[in-house]
Structures are given as structure tokens and as C-alpha cells.
mmCIF file of C-alpha atoms in Angstrom:
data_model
loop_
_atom_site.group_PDB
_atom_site.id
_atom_site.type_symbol
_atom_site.label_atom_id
_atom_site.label_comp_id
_atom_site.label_asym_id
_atom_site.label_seq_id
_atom_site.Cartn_x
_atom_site.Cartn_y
_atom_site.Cartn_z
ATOM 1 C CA UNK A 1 -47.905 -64.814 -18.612
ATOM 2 C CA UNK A 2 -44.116 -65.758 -17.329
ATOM 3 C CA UNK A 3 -45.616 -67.000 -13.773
ATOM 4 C CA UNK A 4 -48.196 -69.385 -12.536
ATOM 5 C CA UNK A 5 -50.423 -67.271 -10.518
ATOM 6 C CA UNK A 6 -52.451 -69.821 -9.395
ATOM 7 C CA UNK A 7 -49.441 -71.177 -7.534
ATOM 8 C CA UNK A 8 -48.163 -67.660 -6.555
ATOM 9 C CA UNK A 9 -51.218 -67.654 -4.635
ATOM 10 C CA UNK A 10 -49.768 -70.267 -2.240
ATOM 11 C CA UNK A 11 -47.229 -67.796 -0.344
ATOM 12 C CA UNK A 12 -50.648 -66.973 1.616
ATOM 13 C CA UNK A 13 -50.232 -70.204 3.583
ATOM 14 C CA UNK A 14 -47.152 -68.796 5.306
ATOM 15 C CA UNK A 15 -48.947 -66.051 7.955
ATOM 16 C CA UNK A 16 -44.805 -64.774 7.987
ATOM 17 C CA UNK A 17 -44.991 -63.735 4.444
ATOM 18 C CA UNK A 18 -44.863 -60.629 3.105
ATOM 19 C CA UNK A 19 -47.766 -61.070 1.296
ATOM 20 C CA UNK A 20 -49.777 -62.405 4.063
ATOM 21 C CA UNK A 21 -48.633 -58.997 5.987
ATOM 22 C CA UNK A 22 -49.867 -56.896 2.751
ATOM 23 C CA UNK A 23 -52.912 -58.971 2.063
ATOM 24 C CA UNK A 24 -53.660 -58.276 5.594
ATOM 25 C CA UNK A 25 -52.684 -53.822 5.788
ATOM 26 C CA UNK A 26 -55.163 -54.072 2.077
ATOM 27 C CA UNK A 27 -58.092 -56.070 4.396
ATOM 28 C CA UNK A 28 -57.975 -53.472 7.102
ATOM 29 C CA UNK A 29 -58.073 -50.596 4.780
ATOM 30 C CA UNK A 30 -60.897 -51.590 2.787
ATOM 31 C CA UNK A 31 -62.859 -52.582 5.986
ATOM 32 C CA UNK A 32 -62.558 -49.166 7.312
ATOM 33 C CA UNK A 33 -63.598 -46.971 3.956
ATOM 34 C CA UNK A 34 -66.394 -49.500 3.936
ATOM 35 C CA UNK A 35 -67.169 -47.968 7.638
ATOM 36 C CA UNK A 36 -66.441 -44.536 6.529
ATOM 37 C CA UNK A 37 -68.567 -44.863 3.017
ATOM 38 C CA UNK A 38 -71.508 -42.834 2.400
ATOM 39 C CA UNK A 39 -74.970 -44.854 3.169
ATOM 40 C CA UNK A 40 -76.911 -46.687 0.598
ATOM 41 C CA UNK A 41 -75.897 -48.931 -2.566
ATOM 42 C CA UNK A 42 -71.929 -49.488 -3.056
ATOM 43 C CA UNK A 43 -70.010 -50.498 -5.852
ATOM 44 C CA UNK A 44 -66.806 -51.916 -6.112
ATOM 45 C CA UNK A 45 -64.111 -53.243 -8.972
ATOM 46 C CA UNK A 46 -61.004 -55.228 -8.356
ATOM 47 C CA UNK A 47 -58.431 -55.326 -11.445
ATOM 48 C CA UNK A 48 -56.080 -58.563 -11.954
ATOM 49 C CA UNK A 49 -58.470 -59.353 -8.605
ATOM 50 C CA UNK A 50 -56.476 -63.060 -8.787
ATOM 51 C CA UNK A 51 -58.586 -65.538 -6.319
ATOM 52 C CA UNK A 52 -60.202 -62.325 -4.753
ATOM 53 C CA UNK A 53 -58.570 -62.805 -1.463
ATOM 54 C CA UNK A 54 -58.378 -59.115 -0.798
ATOM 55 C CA UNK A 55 -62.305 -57.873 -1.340
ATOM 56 C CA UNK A 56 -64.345 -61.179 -1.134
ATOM 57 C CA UNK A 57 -63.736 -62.215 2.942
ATOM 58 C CA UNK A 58 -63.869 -58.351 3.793
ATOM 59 C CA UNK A 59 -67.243 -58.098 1.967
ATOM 60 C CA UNK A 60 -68.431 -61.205 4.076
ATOM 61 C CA UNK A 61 -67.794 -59.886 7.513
ATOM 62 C CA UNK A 62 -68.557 -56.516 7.171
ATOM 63 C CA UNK A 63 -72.134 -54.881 7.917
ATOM 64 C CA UNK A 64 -71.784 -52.893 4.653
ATOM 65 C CA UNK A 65 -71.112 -56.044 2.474
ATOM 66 C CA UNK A 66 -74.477 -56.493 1.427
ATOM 67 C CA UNK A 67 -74.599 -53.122 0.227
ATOM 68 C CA UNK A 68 -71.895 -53.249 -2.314
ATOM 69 C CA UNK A 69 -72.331 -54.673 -6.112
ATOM 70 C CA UNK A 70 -68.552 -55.872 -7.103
ATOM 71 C CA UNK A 71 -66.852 -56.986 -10.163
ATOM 72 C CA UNK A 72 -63.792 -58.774 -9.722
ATOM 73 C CA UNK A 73 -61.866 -59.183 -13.380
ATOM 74 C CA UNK A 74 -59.034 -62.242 -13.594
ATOM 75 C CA UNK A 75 -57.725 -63.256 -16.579
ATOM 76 C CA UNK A 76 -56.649 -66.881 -15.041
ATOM 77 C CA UNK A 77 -59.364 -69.481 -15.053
ATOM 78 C CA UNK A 78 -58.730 -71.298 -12.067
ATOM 79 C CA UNK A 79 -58.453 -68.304 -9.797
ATOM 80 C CA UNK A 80 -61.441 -67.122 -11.247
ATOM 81 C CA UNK A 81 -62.997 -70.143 -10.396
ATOM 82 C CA UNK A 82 -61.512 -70.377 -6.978
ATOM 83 C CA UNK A 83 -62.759 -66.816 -6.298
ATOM 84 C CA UNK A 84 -66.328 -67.695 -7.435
ATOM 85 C CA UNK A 85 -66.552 -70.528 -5.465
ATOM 86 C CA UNK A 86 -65.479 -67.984 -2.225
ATOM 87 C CA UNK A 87 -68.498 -65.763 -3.482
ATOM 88 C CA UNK A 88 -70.913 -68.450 -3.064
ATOM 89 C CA UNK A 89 -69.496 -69.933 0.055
ATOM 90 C CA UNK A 90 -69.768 -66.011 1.224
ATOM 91 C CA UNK A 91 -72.994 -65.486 -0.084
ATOM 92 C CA UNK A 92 -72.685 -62.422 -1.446
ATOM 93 C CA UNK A 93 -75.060 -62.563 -4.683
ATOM 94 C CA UNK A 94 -74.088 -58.936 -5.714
ATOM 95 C CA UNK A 95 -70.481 -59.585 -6.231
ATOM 96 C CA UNK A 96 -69.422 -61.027 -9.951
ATOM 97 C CA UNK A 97 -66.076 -62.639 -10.793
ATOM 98 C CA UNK A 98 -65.393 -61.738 -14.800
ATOM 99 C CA UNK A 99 -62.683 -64.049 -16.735
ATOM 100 C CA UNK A 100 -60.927 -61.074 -18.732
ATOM 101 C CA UNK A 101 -58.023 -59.023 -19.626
ATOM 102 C CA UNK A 102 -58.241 -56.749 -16.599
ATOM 103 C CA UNK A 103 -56.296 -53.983 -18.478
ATOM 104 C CA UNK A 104 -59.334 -53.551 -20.806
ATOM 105 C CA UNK A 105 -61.157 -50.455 -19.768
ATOM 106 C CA UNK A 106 -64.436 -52.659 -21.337
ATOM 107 C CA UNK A 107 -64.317 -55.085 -18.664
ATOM 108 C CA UNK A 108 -65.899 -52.281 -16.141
ATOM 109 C CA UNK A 109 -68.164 -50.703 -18.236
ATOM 110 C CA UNK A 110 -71.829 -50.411 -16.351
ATOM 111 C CA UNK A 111 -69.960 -50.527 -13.001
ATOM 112 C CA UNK A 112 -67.749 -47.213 -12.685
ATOM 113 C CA UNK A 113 -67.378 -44.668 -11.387
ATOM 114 C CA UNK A 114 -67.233 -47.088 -8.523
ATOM 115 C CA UNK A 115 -66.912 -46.607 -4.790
ATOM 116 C CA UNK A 116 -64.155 -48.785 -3.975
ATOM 117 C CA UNK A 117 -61.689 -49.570 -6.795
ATOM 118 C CA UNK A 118 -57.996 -52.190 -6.015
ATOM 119 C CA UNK A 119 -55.349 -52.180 -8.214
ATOM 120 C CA UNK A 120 -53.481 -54.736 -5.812
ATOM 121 C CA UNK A 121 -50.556 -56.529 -7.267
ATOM 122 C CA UNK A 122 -50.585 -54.503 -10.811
ATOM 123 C CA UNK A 123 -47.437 -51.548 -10.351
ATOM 124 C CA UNK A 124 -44.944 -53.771 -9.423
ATOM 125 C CA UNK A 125 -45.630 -55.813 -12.946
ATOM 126 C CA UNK A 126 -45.642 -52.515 -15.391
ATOM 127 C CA UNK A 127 -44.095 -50.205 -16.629
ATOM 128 C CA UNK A 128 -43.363 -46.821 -14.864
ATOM 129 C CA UNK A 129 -44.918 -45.361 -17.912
ATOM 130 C CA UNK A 130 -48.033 -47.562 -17.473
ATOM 131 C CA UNK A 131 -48.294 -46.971 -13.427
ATOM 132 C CA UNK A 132 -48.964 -43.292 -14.486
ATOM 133 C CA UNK A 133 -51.424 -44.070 -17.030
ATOM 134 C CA UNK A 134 -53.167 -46.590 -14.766
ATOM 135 C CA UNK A 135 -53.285 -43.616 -12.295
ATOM 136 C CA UNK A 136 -55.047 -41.075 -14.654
ATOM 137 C CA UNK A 137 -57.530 -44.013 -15.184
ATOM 138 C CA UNK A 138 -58.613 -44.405 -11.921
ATOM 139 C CA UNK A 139 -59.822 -41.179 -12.371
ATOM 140 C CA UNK A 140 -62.619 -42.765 -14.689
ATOM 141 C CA UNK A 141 -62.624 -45.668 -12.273
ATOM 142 C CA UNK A 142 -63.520 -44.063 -8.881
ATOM 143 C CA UNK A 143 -66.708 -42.011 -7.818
ATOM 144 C CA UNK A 144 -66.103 -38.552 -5.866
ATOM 145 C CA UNK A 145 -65.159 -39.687 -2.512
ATOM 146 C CA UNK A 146 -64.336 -43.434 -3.211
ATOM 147 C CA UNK A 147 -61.239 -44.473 -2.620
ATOM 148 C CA UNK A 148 -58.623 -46.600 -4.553
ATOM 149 C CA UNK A 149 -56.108 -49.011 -3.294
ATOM 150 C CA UNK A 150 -53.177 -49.885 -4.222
ATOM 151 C CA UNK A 151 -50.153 -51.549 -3.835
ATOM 152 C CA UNK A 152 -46.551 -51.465 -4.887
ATOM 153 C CA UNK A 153 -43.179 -52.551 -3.194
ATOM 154 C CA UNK A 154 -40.655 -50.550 -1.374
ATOM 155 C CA UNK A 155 -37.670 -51.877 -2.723
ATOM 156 C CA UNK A 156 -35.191 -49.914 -5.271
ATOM 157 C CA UNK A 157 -36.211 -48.224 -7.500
ATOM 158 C CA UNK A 158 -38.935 -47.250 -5.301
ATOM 159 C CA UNK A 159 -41.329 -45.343 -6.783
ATOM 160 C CA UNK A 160 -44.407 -44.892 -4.174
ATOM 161 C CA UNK A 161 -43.684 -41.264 -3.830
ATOM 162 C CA UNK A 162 -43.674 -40.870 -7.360
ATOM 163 C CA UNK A 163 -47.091 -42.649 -7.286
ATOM 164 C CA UNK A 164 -48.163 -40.413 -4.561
ATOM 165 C CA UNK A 165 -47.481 -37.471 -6.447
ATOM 166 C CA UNK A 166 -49.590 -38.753 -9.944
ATOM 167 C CA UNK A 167 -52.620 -39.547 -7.860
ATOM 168 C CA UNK A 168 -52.233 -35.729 -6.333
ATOM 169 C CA UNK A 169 -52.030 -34.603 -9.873
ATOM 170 C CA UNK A 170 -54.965 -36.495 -10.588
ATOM 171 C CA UNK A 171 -57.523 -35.123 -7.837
ATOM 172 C CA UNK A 172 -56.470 -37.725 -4.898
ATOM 173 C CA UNK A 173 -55.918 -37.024 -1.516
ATOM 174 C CA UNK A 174 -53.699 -39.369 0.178
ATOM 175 C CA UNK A 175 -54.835 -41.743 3.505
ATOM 176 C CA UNK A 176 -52.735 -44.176 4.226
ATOM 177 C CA UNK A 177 -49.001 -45.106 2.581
ATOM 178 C CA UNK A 178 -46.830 -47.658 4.300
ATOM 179 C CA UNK A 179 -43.677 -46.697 4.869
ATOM 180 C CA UNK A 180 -40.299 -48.813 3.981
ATOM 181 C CA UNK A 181 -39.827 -50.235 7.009
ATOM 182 C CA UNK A 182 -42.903 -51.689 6.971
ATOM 183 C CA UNK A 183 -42.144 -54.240 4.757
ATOM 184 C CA UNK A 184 -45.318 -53.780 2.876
ATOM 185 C CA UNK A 185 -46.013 -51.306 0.146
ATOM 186 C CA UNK A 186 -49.460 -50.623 0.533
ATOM 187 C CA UNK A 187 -51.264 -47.042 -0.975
ATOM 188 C CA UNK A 188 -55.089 -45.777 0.025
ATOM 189 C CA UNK A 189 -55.993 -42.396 -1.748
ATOM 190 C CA UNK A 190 -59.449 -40.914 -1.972
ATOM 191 C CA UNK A 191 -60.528 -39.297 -4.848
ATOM 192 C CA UNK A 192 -61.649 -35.505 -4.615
ATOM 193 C CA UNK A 193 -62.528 -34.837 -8.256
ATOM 194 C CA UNK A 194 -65.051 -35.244 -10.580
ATOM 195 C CA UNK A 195 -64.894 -38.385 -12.936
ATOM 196 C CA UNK A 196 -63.795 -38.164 -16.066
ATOM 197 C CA UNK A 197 -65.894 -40.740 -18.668
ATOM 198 C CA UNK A 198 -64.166 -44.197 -18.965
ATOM 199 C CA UNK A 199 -62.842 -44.690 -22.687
ATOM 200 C CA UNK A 200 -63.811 -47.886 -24.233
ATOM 201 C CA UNK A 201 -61.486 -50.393 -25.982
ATOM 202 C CA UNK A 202 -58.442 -48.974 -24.063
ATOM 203 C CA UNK A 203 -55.856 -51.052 -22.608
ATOM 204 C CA UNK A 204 -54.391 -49.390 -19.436
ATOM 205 C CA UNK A 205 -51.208 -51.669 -18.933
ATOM 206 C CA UNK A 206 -49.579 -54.533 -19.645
ATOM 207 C CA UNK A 207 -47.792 -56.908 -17.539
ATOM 208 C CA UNK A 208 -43.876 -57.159 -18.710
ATOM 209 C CA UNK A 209 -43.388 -60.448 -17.307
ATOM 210 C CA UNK A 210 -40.505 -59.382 -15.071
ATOM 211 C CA UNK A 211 -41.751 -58.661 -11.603
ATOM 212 C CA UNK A 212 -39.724 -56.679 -9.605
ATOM 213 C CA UNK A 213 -40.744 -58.247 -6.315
ATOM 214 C CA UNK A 214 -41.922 -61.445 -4.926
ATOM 215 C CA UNK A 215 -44.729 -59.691 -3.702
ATOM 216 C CA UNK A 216 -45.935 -57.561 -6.675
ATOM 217 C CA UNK A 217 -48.679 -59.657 -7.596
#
């Protein structure tokens, strides 16, 4: 890794930032497909999940929080630690935070097809080549009817509609997709297919060490 992401996580202090203004679009939208989800047990994975700012504080407000089992995969120690310690404070026994190459398609195994799947702060650091791939995986990733969320900056070259159209040709049906001038890139699609069987010892993507944004991760 090129950048400290333990620091990077210190642009949340600013409520101005556009990361605190994403952070906050990705909050909302999981909070409502929690609402919206089908009753009973939940399960939930969040890749490069960093200090699990997105999932953890939604999952310990919401009525449906107890319901959901999580795995949150972070391959830096201290913001694993730092999201474990938010678990506890939460109190949310059925969530996990895994130390791990999040790329791995082993680190979910036993936990997808899952309900709720983020890929937050993972297509701005990739290839274009690797965004699609990533995208046919969350079709092993997500249950019928869960949705994933994603996120991806608006700047040049943009490529959300791009992104749109691989999670069409993947079985997803599109709910939310900031626009430019938001300011935000953030992506919700639902997936309408049938999962496909998660491949073991496959890496997904890999980070180039060149992000494209300030906000990617």
C-alpha cells in the first residue's frame, strides 16, 4: 500500500468533506434497504470495509441491526482494530471484523450470497478492467433481492455509467446513482438474478496504488 489509510480516515473530522458527504449518501442508503429488506435473519459483507464507518453505526441505530450477521474484511490492522472496538461499543455480537486481503474471494466464504454487500472506496483504486470483474463477482456476492453499494468518483474519466451498464449486464437493477453535481459518486443496485457459486482462491482486484481521487477510498 502507497497510502496510510489509517490516516486517510481522518478527512471524516471535517463534516465539509467530500467524504463526510459520501460517507453520509452510503449511511442513508443502507438504512433504507435495511427498512425495505425481507423479514428474518440478514447478512451482510463489507470489502476493504477500512474502520467500518459505513455499516457498523447504521447497524447500531437501526431496528433491523440485530437481525443482520456481518463480516467486515480490512487488510490494515489498526482499522481493523478501530472497527472492532466500534462493534463492541455498538454491541452488535453478530457482526465480525476479519484482518485479510479483501480481494480474496476466501475471505467470504460461509457468508454469501449475502443480503447487503459494500464495495465502498474499491473502483476508484483499480483498474477499469478489475471494476468489471469486481462487478460480475458481486453476482456470487449478493442474494436475489439484496442490494450492493458502491461507490466511485465523478471526476474524468468518469466511468459510473459504464459501471451502471456492467451491473445491468450482470442481473442488477439500478436504485439510486448520484449524479455529478452532487459531488459524491455514490451507486445502489439490487440484484434480480440468481447467484452464481463464489470461486475460491480468486483474487477480484488489486489496488494500483494511484488513486484517482481524494475520495476513492
Amino acid at each position: 500500500m502507497t497510502r496510510d489509510w489509517y490516516a486517510w480516515h481522518d478527512q471524516y473530522t471535517d463534516p465539509a468533506s467530500p467524504l463526510s458527504r459520501r460517507l453520509a449518501e452510503v449511511r442513508t442508503r443502507i438504512g433504507a434497504a435495511l427498512g425495505a429488506a425481507r423479514p428474518g435473519p440478514l447478512r451482510a459483507v463489507s470489502l476493504c470495509a477500512g474502520q467500518g464507518r459505513d455499516l457498523i453505526p447504521v447497524l447500531a441505530t437501526h431496528p433491523r441491526g440485530g437481525d443482520v450477521t456481518a463480516r467486515l474484511v480490512e487488510l490494515d490492522p489498526r482499522n481493523v482494530e478501530v472497527a472492532r472496538a466500534a462493534v463492541a461499543r455498538a454491541g452488535l455480537p453478530g457482526v465480525e471484523v476479519v484482518p485479510g486481503d479483501a480481494a480474496r474471494t476466501d475471505a467470504y466464504a460461509g457468508l454469501v450470497p449475502a443480503d447487503l454487500v459494500l464495495v465502498c472506496g474499491v473502483f476508484g483504486n483499480i483498474t477499469e478492467a478489475d471494476i468489471r470483474a469486481t462487478v460480475g463477482h458481486c453476482a456470487s456476492l449478493c442474494a436475489t433481492g439484496g442490494t450492493v453499494f458502491w461507490t466511485r468518483h465523478r471526476g474524468a474519466p468518469d466511468l459510473v455509467p459504464a459501471i451502471c451498464d456492467w451491473f445491468a449486464e450482470e442481473g442488477f437493477a439500478p436504485v439510486a446513482v448520484s449524479s455529478p453535481a452532487d459531488g459524491v459518486g455514490v451507486g445502489v443496485h439490487r440484484f434480480l438474478g440468481t447467484p452464481r457459486p463464489l470461486p475460491s482462491g480468486v483474487t477480484m482486484f488489486e489496488f494500483t496504488g494511484r488513486p484517482t481521487d481524494e475520495v476513492d477510498r
